[in-house]
PDB file of C-alpha atoms in Angstrom:
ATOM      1  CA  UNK M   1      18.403  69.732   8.199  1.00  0.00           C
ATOM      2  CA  UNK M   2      17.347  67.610   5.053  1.00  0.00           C
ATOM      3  CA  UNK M   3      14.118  68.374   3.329  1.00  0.00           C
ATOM      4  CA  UNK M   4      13.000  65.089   4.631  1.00  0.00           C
ATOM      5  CA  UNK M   5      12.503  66.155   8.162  1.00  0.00           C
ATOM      6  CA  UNK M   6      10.198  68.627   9.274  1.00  0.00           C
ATOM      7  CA  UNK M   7      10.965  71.892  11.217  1.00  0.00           C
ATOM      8  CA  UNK M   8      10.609  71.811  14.667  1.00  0.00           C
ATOM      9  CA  UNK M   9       7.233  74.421  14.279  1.00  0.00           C
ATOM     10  CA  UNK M  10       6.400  71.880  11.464  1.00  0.00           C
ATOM     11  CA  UNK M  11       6.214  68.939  14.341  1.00  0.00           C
ATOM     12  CA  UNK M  12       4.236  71.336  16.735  1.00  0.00           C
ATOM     13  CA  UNK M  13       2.132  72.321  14.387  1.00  0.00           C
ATOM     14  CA  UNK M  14       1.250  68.907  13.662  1.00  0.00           C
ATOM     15  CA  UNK M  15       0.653  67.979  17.190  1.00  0.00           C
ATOM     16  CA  UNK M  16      -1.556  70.796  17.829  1.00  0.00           C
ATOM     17  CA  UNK M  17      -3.498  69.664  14.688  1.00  0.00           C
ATOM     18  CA  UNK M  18      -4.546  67.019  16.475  1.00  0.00           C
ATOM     19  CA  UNK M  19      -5.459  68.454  20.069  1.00  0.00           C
ATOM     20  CA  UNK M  20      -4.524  71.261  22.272  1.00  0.00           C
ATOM     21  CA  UNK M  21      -1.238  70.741  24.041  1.00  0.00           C
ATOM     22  CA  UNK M  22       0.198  73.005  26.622  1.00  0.00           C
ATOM     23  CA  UNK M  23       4.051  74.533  26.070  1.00  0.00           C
ATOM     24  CA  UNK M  24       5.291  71.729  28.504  1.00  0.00           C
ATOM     25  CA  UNK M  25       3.617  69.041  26.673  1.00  0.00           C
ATOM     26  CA  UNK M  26       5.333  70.337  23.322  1.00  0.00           C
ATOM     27  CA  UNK M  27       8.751  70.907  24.563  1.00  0.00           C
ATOM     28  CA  UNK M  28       8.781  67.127  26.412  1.00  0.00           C
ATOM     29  CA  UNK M  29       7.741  65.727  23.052  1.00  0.00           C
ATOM     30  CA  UNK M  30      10.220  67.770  21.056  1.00  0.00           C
ATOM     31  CA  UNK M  31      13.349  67.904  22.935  1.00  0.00           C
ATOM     32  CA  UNK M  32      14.321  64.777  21.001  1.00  0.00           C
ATOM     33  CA  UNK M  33      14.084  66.792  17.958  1.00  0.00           C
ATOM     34  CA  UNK M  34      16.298  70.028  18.529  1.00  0.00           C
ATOM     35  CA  UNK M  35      19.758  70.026  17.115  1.00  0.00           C
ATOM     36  CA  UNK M  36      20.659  73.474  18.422  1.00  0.00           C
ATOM     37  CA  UNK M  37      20.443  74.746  22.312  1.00  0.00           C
ATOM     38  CA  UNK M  38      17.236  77.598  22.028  1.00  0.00           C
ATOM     39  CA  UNK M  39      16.198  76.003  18.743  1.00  0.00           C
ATOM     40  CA  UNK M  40      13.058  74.689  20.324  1.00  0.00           C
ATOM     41  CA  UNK M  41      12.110  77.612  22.615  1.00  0.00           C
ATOM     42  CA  UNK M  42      12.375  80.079  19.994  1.00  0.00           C
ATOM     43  CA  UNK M  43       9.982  77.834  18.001  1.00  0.00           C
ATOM     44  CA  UNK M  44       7.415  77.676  20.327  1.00  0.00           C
ATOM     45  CA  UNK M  45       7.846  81.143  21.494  1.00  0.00           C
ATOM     46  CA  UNK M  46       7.109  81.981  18.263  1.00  0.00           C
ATOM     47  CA  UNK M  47       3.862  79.916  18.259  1.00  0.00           C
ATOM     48  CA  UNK M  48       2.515  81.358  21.019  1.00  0.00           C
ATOM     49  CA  UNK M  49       3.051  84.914  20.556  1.00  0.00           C
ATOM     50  CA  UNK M  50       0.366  84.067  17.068  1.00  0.00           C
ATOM     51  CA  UNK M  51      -1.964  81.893  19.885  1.00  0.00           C
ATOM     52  CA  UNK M  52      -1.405  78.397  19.009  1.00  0.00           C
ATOM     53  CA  UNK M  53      -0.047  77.374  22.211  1.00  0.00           C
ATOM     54  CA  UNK M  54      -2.731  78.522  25.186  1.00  0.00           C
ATOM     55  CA  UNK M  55      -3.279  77.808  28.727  1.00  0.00           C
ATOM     56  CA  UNK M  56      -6.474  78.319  28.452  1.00  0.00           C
ATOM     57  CA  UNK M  57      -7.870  76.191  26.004  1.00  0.00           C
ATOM     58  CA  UNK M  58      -5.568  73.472  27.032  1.00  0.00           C
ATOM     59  CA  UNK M  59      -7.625  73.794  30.365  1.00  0.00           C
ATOM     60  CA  UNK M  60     -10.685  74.099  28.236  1.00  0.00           C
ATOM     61  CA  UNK M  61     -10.173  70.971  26.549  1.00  0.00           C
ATOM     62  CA  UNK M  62      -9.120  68.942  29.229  1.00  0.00           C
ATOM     63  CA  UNK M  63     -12.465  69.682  30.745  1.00  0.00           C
ATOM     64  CA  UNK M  64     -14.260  69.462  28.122  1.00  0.00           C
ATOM     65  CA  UNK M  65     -12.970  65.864  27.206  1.00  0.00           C
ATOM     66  CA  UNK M  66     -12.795  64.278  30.667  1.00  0.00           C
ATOM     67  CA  UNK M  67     -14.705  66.268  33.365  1.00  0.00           C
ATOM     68  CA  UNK M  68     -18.169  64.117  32.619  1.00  0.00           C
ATOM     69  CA  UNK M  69     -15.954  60.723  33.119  1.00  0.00           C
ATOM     70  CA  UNK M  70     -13.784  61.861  36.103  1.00  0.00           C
ATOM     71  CA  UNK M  71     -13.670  63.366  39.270  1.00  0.00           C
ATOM     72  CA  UNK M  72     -12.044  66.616  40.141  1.00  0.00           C
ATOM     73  CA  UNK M  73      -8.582  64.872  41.737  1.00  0.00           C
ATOM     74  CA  UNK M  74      -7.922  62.731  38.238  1.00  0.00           C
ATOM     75  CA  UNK M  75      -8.778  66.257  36.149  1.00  0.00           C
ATOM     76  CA  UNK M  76      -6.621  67.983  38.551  1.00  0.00           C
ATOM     77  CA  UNK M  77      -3.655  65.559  38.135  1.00  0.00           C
ATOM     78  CA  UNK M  78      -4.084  65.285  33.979  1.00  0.00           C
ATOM     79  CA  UNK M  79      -3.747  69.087  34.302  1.00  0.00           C
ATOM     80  CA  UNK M  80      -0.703  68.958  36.277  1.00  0.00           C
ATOM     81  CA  UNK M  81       0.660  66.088  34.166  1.00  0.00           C
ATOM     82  CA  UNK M  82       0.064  68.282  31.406  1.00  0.00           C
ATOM     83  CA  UNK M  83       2.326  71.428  32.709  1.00  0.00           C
ATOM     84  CA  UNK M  84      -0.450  73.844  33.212  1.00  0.00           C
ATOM     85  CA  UNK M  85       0.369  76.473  35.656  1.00  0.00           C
ATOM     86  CA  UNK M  86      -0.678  76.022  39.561  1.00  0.00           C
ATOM     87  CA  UNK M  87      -3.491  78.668  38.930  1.00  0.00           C
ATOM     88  CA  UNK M  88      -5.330  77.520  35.910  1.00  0.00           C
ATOM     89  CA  UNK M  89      -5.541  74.519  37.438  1.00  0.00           C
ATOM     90  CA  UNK M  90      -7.017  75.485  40.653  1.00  0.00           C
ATOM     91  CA  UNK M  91      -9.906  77.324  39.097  1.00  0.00           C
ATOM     92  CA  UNK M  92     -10.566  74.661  36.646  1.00  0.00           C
ATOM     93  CA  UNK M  93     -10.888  72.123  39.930  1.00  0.00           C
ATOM     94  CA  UNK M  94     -12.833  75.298  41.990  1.00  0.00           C
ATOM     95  CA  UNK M  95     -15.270  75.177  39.337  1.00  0.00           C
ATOM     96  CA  UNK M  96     -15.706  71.358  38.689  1.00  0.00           C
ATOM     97  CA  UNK M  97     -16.106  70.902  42.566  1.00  0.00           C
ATOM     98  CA  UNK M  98     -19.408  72.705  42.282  1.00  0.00           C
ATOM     99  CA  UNK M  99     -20.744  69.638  40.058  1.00  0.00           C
ATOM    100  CA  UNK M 100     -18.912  66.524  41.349  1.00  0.00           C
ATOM    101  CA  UNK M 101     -21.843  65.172  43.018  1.00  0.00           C
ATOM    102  CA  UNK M 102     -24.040  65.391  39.949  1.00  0.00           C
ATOM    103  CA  UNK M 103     -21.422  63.554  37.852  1.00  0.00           C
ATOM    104  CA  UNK M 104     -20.708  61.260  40.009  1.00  0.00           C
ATOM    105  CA  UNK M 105     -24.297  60.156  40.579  1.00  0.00           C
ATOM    106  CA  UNK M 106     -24.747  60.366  36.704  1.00  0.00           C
ATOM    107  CA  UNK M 107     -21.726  58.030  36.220  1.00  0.00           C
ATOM    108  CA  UNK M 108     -22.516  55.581  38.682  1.00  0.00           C
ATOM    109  CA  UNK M 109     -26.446  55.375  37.017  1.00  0.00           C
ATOM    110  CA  UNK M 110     -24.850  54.758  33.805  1.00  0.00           C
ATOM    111  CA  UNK M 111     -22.448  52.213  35.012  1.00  0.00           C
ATOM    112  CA  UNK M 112     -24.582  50.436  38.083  1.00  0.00           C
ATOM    113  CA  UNK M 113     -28.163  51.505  38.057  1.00  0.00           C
ATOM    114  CA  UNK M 114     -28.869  50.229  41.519  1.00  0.00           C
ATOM    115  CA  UNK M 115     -27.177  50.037  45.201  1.00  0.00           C
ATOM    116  CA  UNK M 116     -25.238  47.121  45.675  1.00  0.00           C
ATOM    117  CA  UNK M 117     -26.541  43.959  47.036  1.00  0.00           C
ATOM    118  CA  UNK M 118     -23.950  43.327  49.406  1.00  0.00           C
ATOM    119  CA  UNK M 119     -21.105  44.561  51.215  1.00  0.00           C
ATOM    120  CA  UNK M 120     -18.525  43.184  47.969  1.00  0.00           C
ATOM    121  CA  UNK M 121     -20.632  44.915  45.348  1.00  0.00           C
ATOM    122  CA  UNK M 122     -21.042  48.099  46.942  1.00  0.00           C
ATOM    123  CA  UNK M 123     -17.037  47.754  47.635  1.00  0.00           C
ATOM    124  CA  UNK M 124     -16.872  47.126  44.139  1.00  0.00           C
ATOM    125  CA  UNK M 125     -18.965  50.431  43.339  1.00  0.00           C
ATOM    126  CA  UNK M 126     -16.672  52.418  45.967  1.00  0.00           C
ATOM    127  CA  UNK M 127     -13.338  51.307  44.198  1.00  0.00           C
ATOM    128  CA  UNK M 128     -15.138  52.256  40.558  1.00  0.00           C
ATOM    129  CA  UNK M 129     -15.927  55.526  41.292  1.00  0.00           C
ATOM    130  CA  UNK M 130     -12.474  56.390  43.681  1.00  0.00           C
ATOM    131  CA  UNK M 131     -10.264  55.043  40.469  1.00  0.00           C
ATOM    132  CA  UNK M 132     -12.162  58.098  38.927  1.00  0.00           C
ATOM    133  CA  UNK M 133     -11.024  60.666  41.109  1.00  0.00           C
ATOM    134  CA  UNK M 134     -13.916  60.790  43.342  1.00  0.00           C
ATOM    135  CA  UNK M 135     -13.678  61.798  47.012  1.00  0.00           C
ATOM    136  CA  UNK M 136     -14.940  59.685  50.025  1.00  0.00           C
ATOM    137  CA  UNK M 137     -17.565  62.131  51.049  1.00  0.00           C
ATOM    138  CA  UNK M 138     -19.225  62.319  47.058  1.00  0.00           C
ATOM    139  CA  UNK M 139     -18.732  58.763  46.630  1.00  0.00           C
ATOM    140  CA  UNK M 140     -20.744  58.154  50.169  1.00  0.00           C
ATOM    141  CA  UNK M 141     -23.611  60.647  49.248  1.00  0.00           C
ATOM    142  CA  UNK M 142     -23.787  58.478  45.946  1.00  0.00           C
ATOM    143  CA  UNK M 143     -23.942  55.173  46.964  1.00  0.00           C
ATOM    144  CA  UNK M 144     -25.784  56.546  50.497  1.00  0.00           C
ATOM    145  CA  UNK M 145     -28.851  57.425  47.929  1.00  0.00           C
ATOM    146  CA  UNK M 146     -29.127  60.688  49.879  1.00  0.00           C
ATOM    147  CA  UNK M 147     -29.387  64.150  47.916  1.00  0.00           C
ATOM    148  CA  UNK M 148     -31.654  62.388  45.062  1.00  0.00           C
ATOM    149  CA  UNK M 149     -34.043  65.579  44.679  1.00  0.00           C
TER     150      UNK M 149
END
């Protein structure tokens, strides 16, 4: 390895400079990078033995950056996308599903302000909120108007 190219913790740490990433996340974007077989899972063993590579605040991140934009189903599936284990992302969605009718109403004020005139616009309002990762039943309470206390 030349002193031109940076270690393979080098890289990770540089990626997890910028935001959390989960183990999965790190070994997809660094396979390209090993030139020895266990090169790259020693590396980030070694990373997350001294707790720069956690679940946790991957999770915690996630949810922090998207859960006010997005329904539980598109958290749920940016989790999964980003290897977190079946678990942590089952409480993480447990625990959004508590507020999903809040954000969704709060997202839909922002965005709309007011029902739909007609059939098209509140078809349009259905398919806004849905491509969020809203279900059917919070996206009918929403657009229903009931539940505004």
């Amino acid at each position: 390895m030349g002193f031109d190219q940076p270690s393979l913790k080098g890289r990770a740490l540089r990626l997890l400079a910028g935001r959390e990433h989960s183990r999965a996340e790190l070994e997809r974007k660094l396979k390209p990078h090993e030139t020895e077989p266990g090169e790259l899972a020693r590396a980030l063993d070694e990373l997350q033995a001294k707790g720069f590579i956690d679940e946790q605040r991957v999770v915690a991140s996630v949810l922090h950056r998207r859960a006010s934009r997005l329904g539980a189903s598109r958290v749920k599936r940016e989790l999964q996308d980003k290897g977190v284990s079946a678990e942590a992302v089952a409480t993480a969605v447990a625990d959004l599903q508590g507020s999903e009718f809040e954000r969704a109403r709060e997202i839909w004020r922002r965005k709309f302000g007011e029902p739909a005139p007609d059939a098209a616009g509140q078809a349009r309002q259905m398919r806004f909120l849905a491509a969020r990762g809203f279900g059917g039943d919070v996206i009918r309470r929403v657009l229903g108007g009931r539940d505004r206390d």
